[in-house]
Coordinates of C-alpha atoms in Angstrom, one line a residue:
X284 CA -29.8 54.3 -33.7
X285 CA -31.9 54.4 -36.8
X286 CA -28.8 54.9 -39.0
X287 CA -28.1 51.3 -37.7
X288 CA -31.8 50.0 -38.0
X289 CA -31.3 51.0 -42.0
X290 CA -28.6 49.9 -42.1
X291 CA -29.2 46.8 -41.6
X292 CA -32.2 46.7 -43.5
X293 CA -30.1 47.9 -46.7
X294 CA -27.9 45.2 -45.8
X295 CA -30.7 42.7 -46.1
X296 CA -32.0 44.1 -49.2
X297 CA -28.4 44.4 -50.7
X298 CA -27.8 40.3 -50.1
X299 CA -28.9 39.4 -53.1
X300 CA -25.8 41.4 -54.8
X301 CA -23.6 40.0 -52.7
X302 CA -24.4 37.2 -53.5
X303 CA -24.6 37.9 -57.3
X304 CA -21.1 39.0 -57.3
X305 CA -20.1 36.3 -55.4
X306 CA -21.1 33.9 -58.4
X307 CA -19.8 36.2 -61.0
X308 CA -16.3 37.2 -59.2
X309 CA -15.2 34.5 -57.1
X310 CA -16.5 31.7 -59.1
X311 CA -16.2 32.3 -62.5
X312 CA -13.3 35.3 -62.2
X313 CA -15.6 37.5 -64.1
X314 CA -15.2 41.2 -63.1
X315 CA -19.7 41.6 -64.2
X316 CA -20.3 45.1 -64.0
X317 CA -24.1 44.4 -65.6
X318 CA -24.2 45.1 -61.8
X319 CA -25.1 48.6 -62.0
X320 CA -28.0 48.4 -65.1
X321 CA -29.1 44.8 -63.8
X322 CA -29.8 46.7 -60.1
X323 CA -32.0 49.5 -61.7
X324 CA -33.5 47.1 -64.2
X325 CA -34.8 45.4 -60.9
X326 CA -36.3 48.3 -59.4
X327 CA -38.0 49.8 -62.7
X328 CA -39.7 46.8 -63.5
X329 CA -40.7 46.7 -60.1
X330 CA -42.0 50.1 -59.8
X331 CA -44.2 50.2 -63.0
X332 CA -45.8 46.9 -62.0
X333 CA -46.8 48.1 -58.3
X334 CA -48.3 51.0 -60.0
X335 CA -50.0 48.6 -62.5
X336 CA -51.2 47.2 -59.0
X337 CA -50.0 43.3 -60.1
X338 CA -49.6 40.6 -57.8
X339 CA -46.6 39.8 -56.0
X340 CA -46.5 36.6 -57.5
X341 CA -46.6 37.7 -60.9
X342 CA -43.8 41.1 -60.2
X343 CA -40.9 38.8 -58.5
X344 CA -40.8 36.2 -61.4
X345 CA -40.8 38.9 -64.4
X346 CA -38.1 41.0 -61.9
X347 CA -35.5 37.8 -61.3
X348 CA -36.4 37.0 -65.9
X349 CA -35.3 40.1 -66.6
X350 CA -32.1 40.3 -64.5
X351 CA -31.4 37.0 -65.8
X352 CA -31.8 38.3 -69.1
X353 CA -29.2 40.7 -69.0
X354 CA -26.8 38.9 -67.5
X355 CA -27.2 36.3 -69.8
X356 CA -26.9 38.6 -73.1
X357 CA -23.1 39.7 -71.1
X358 CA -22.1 36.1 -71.2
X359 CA -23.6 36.0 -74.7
X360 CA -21.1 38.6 -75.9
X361 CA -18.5 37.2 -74.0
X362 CA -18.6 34.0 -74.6
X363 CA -19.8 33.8 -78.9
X364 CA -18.6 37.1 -79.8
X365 CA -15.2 36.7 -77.3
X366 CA -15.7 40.0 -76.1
X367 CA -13.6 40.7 -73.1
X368 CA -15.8 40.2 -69.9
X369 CA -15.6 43.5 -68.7
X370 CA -16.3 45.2 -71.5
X371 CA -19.0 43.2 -72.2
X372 CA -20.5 44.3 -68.7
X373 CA -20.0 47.9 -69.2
X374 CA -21.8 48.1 -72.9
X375 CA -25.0 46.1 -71.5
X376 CA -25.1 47.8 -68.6
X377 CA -24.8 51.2 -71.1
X378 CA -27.7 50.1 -73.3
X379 CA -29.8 48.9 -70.3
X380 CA -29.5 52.9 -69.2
X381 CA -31.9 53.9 -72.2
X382 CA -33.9 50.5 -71.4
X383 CA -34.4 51.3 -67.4
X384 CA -35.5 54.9 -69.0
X385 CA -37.5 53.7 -71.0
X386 CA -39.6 51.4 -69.1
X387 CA -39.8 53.6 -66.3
X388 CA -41.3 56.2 -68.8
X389 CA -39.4 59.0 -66.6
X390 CA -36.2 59.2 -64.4
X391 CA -38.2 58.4 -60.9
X392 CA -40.9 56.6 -60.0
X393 CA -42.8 57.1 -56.4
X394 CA -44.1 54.1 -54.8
X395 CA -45.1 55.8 -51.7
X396 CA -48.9 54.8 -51.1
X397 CA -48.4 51.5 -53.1
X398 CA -48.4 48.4 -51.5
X399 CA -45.0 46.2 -51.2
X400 CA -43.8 43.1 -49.9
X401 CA -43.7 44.6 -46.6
X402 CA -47.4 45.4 -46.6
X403 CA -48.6 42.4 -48.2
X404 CA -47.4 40.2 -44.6
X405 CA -48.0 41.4 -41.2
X406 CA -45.7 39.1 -39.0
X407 CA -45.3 41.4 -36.1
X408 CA -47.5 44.9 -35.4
X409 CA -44.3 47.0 -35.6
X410 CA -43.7 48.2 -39.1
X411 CA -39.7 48.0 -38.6
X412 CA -39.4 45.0 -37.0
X413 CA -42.0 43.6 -39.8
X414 CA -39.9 44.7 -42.5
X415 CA -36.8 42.7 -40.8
X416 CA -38.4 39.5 -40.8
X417 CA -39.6 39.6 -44.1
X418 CA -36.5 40.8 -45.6
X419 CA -34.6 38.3 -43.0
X420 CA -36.6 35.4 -44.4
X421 CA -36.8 36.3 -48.0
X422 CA -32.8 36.5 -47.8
X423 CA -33.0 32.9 -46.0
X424 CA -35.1 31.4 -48.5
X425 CA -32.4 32.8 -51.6
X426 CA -29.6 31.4 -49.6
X427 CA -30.7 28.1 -49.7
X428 CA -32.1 27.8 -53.0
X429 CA -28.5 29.4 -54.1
X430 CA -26.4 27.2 -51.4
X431 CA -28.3 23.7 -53.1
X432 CA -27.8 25.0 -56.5
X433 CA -23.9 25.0 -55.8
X434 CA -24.0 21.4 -54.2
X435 CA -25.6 20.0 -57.0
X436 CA -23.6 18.3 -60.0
X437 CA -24.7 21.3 -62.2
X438 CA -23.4 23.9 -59.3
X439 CA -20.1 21.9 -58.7
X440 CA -19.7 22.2 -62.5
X441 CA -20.2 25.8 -62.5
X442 CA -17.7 25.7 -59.7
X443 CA -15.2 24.1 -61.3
X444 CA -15.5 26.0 -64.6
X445 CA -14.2 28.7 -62.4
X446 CA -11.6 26.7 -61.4
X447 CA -10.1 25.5 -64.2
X448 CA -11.9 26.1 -67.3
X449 CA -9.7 23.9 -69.7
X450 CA -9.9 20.7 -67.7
X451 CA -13.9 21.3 -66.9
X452 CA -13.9 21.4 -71.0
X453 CA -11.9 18.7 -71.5
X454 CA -14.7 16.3 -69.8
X455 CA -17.3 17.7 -72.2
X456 CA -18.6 20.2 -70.5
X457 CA -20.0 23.3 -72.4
X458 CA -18.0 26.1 -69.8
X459 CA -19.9 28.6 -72.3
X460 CA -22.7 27.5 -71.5
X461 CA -22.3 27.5 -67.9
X462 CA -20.7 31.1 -67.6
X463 CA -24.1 32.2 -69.5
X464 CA -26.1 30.3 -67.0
X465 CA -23.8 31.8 -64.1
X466 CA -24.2 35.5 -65.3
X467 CA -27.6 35.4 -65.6
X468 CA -28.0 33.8 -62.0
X469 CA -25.9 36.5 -61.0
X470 CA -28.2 39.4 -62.6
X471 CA -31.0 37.9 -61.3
X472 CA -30.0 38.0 -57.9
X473 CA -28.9 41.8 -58.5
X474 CA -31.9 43.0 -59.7
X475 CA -33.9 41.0 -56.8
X476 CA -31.7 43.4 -54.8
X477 CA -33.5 46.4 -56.5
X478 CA -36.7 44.3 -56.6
X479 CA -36.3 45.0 -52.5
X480 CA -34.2 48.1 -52.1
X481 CA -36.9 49.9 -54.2
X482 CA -39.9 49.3 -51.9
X483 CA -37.8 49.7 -48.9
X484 CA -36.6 53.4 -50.1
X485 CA -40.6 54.1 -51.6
X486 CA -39.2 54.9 -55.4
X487 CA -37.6 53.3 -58.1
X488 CA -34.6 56.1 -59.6
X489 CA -32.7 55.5 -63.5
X490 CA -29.7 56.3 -61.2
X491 CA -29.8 53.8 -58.3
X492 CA -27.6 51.9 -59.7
X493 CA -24.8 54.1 -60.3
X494 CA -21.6 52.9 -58.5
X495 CA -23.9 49.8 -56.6
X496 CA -21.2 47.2 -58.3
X497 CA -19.0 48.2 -55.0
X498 CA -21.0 47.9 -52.5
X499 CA -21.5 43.5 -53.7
X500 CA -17.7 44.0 -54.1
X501 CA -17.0 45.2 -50.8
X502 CA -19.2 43.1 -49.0
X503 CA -17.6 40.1 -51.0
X504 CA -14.2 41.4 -49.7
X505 CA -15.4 41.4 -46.3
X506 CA -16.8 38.1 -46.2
X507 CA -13.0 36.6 -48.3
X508 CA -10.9 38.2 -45.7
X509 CA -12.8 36.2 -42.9
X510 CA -13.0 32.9 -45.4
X511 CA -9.5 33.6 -45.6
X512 CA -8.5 34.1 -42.3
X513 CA -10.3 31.3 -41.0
X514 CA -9.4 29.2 -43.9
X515 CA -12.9 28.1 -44.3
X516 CA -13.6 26.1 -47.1
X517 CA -17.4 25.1 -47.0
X518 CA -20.1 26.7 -49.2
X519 CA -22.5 27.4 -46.6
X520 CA -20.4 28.8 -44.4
X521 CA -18.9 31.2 -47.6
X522 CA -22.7 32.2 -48.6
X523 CA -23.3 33.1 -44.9
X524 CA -20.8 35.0 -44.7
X525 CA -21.2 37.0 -47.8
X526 CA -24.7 38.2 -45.9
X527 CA -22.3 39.4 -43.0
X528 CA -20.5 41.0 -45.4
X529 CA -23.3 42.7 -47.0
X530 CA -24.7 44.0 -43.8
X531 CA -21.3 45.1 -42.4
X532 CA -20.4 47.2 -45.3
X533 CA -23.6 48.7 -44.4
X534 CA -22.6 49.1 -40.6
X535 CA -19.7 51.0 -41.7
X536 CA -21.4 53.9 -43.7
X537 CA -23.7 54.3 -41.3
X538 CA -20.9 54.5 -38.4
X539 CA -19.8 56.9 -40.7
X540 CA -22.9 59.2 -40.6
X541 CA -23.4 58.9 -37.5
X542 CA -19.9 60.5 -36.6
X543 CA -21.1 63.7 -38.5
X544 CA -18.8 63.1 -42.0
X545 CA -20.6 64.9 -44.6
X546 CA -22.9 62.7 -46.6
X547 CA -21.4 64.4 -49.7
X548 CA -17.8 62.4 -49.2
X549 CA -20.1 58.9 -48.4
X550 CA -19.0 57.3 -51.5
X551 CA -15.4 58.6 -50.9
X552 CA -15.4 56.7 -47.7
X553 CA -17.0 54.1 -49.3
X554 CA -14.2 53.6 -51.5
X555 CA -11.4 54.2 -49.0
X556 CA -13.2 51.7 -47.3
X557 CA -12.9 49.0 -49.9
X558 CA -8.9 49.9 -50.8
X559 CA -8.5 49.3 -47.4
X560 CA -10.2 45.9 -47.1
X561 CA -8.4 44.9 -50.1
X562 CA -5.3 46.0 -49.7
X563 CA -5.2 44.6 -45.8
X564 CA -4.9 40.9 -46.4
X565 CA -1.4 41.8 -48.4
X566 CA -0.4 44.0 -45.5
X567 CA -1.1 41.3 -43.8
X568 CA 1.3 39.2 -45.6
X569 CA 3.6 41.0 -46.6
X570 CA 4.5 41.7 -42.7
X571 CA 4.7 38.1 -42.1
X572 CA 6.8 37.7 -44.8

């Protein structure tokens, strides 16, 4: 049972990369793999300000800036110096290595005996359940804010960038501008996601990130073979879902520790896992074909 309980809590805290790479891959058709340096970059800033003992409301804010940060400088490079998206991603999120490293000062950080989010509120006496609601509401209050952003004129242009870039253009919009603004939403979301996954886990690590880029992509799978099957076409419902998606992935490695596979081949399964989620909706089609 507790490799459920975690689960779910990691699914929580992973959320915000869903959503991230929901933005980044399904609306602007950019393959971001800032992903993995963005994800780190959360948690080290994190974890040298809880040791610096700052406020919550000042760590959260510099967190979500920096994220943003990165992810803008990929669209940057993308965009003005018509570097391919991709690479782009991989040579910021090669440079923000050295930066994570140095800013953490050394490879871990220990947060254990620091307060956290999840000590700063007491909502219910058990420490568990505590942690849920915090992490349930926090990932409510994102969704939202996100979910508004994409029903407003700016969101729907961001949208349709995605869409069809020339036409978007065409009406004067700067689609530059917007894939900037859209990668470094992304990023900030992502490294809010290691703004949470590192006081969950009590440490911050310069290799937290490595390979976190597929777990936002396989809970985005997840959640577009349900859009898809269901043929659901409202933004709510897809951001919802991407939250499912995030927690199921989840559900799935811990099913997968909890039938005694070796925790060495987790990532192996992992990516059976997402081949197989990928590859099922052209199965799928390919049959009915």
């Amino acid at each position: 049972m507790d490799f459920y309980l975690t689960a779910l809590l990691q699914g929580l805290c992973f959320s915000g990369i869903a959503l991230g790479i929901y933005i980044s891959m399904k609306i602007f058709n950019i393959p971001d793999i800032t992903t993995d340096g963005s994800y780190t970059l959360g948690g080290a800033v994190t974890g040298v300000l809880l040791l610096k003992h700052e406020p919550a409301y000042i760590i959260l804010p510099t967190v979500m800036l920096a994220g943003a940060t990165a992810g803008a400088l990929t669209g940057i490079i993308h965009t003005k110096l018509k570097i391919n998206a991709l690479l782009a991603g991989i040579l910021v999120m090669y440079g923000l290595y050295s930066i994570n490293l140095y800013i953490m000062g050394r490879s871990n950080l220990p947060l254990i005996g620091t307060s956290s989010i999840y000590s700063w509120l007491n909502l219910v006496s058990d420490p568990n359940q505590n942690t849920f609601w915090i992490l349930s509401v926090f990932v409510v209050i994102i969704t939202l804010i996100i979910g508004y952003l994409l029903k407003t004129d700016f969101g729907i242009a961001m949208r349709a960038t995605g869409n069809s870039e020339t036409m978007v253009r065409s009406l004067g919009v700067n689609t530059d501008r917007m894939k900037i603004t859209g990668l470094a939403i992304a990023n900030a979301l992502t490294a809010t996601s290691g703004y949470l996954m590192s006081q969950l886990q009590g440490f911050s690590d310069i290799n937290m990130g490595i390979g976190i880029v597929i777990v936002g992509l396989g809970s985005v799978i997840i959640a577009e073979a349900i859009i898809n099957w269901f043929k659901i076409t409202s933004v709510w419902f897809s951001l919802i879902l991407m939250l499912c998606g995030a927690i199921i992935f989840q559900f799935v490695l811990a099913f997968t520790l909890s039938i005694g596979i070796d925790a060495t081949l987790l990532k192996l399964v992992t990516a059976v896992f997402v081949l197989l989620i990928v590859s099922l909706p052209r199965l799928t089609f390919n049959r009915s074909a």
